PDB file of C-alpha atoms in Angstrom:
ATOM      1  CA  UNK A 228      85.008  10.827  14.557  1.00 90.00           C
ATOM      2  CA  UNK A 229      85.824  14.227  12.778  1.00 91.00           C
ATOM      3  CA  UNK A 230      88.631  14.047  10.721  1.00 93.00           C
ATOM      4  CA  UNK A 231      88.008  10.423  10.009  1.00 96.00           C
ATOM      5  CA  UNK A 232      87.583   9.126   6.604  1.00 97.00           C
ATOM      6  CA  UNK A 233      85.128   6.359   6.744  1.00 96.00           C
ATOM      7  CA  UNK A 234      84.975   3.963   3.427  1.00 97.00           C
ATOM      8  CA  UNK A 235      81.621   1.720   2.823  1.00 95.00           C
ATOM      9  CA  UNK A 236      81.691  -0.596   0.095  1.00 95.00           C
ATOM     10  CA  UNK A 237      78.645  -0.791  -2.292  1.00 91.00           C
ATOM     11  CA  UNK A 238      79.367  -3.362  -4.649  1.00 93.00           C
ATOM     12  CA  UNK A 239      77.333  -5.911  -3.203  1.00 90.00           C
ATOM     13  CA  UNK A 240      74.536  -7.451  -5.174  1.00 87.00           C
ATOM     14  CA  UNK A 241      71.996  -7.351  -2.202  1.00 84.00           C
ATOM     15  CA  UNK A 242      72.036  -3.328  -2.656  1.00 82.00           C
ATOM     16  CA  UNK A 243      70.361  -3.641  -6.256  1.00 80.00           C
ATOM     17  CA  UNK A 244      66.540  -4.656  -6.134  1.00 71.00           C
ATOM     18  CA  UNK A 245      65.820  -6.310 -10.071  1.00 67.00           C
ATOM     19  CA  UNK A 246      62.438  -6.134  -8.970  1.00 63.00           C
ATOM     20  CA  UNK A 247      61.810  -2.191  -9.034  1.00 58.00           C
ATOM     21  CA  UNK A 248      65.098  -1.277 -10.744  1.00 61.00           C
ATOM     22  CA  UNK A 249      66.408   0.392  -7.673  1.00 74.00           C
ATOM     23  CA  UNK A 250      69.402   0.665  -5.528  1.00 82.00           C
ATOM     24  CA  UNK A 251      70.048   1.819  -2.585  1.00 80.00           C
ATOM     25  CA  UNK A 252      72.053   4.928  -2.499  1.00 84.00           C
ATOM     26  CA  UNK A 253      74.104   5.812   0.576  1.00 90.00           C
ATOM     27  CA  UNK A 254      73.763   9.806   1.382  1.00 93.00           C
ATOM     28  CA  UNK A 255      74.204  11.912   3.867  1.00 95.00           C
ATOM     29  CA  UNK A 256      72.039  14.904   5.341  1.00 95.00           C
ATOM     30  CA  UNK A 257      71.799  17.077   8.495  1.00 93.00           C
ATOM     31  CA  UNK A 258      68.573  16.503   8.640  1.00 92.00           C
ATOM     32  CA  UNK A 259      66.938  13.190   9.469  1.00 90.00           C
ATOM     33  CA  UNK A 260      65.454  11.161   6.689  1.00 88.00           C
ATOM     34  CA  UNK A 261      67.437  13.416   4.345  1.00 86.00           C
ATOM     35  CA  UNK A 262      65.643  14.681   0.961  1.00 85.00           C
ATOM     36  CA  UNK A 263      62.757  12.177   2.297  1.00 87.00           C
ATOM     37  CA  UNK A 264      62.741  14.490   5.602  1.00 85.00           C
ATOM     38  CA  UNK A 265      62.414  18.015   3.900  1.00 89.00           C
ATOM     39  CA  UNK A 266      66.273  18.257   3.882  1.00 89.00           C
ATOM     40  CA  UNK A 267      69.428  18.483   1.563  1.00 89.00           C
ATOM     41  CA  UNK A 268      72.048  15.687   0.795  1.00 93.00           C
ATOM     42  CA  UNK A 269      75.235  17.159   2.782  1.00 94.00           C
ATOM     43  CA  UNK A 270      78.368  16.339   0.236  1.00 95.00           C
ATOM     44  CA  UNK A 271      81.483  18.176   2.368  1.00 95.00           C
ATOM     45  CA  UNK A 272      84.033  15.523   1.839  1.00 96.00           C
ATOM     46  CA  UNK A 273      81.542  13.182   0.552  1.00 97.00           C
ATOM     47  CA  UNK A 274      83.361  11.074  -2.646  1.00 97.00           C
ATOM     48  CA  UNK A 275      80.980   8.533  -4.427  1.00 95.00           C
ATOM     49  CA  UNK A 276      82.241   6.057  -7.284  1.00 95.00           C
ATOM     50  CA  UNK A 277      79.814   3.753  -9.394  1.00 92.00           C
ATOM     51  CA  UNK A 278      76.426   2.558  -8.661  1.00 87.00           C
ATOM     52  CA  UNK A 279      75.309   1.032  -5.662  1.00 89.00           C
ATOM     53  CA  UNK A 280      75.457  -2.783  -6.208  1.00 88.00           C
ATOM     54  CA  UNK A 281      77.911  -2.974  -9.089  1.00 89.00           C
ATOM     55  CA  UNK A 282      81.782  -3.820  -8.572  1.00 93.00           C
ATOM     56  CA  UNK A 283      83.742  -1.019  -7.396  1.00 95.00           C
ATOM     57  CA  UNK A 284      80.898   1.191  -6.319  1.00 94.00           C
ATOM     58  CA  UNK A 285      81.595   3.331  -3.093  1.00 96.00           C
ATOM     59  CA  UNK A 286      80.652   5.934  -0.675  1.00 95.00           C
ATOM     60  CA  UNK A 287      83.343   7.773   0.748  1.00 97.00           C
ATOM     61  CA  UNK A 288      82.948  10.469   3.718  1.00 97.00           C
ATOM     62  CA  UNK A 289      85.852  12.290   5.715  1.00 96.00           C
ATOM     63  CA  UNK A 290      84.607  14.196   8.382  1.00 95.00           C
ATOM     64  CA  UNK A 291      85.039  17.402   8.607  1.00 92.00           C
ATOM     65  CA  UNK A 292      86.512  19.284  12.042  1.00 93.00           C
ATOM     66  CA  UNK A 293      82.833  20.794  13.442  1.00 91.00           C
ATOM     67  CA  UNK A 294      80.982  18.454  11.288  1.00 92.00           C
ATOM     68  CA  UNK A 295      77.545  19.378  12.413  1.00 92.00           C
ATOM     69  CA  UNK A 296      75.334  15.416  13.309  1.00 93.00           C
ATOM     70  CA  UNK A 297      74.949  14.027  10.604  1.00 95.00           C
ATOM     71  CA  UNK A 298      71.981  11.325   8.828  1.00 95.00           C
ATOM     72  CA  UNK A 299      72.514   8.519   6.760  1.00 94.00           C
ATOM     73  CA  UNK A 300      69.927   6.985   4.245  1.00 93.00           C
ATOM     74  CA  UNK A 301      68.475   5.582   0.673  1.00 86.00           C
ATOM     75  CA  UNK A 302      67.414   7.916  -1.790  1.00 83.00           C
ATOM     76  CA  UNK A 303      65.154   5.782  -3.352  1.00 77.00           C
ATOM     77  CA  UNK A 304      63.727   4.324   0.085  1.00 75.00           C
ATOM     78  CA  UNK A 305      62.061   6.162   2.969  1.00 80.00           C
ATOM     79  CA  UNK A 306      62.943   4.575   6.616  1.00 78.00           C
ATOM     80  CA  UNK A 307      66.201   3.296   5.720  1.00 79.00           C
ATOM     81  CA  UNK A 308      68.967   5.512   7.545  1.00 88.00           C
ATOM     82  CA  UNK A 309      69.964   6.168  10.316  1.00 91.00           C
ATOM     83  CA  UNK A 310      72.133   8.924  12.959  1.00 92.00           C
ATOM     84  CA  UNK A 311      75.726   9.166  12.784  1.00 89.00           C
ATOM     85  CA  UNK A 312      77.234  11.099  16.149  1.00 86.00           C
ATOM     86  CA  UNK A 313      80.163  13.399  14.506  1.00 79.00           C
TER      87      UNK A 313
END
């Protein structure tokens, strides 16, 4: 909803893979698939703290007031996101 701040919590274990030495980063883009899809990560009133998997780490987005629709996904991970209706 615009001018909603929406907080997700990435401290959770499951969001670091050992295996490759990845984690899944939470961005945001107008376009779908984001940098995967040809597109930009879209930052206004994005706040992110620490990395995805360790304690404390966050995403942080408030919508802006004509917030165009935005996309959700990994940065290290094509096919893992998602639309969010602003």
């Amino acid at each position: 909803t615009q001018g909603d701040t929406y907080y997700f919590d990435l401290s959770d274990s499951s969001l670091y893979n050992e295996d490759s030495a990845q984690n899944h980063q939470l961005k945001f883009s107008t376009t779908s698939g984001g940098t995967h899809g040809g597109g930009s990560e879209y930052t206004t009133g994005v706040t992110t703290s620490g990395t995805p998997g360790s304690s404390g780490a966050y995403t942080q987005i408030e919508v802006a007031s004509g917030a165009p629709t935005l996309y959700y996904y990994c940065t290290n991970h094509s096919g893992m996101g998602g639309q969010l209706n602003t």
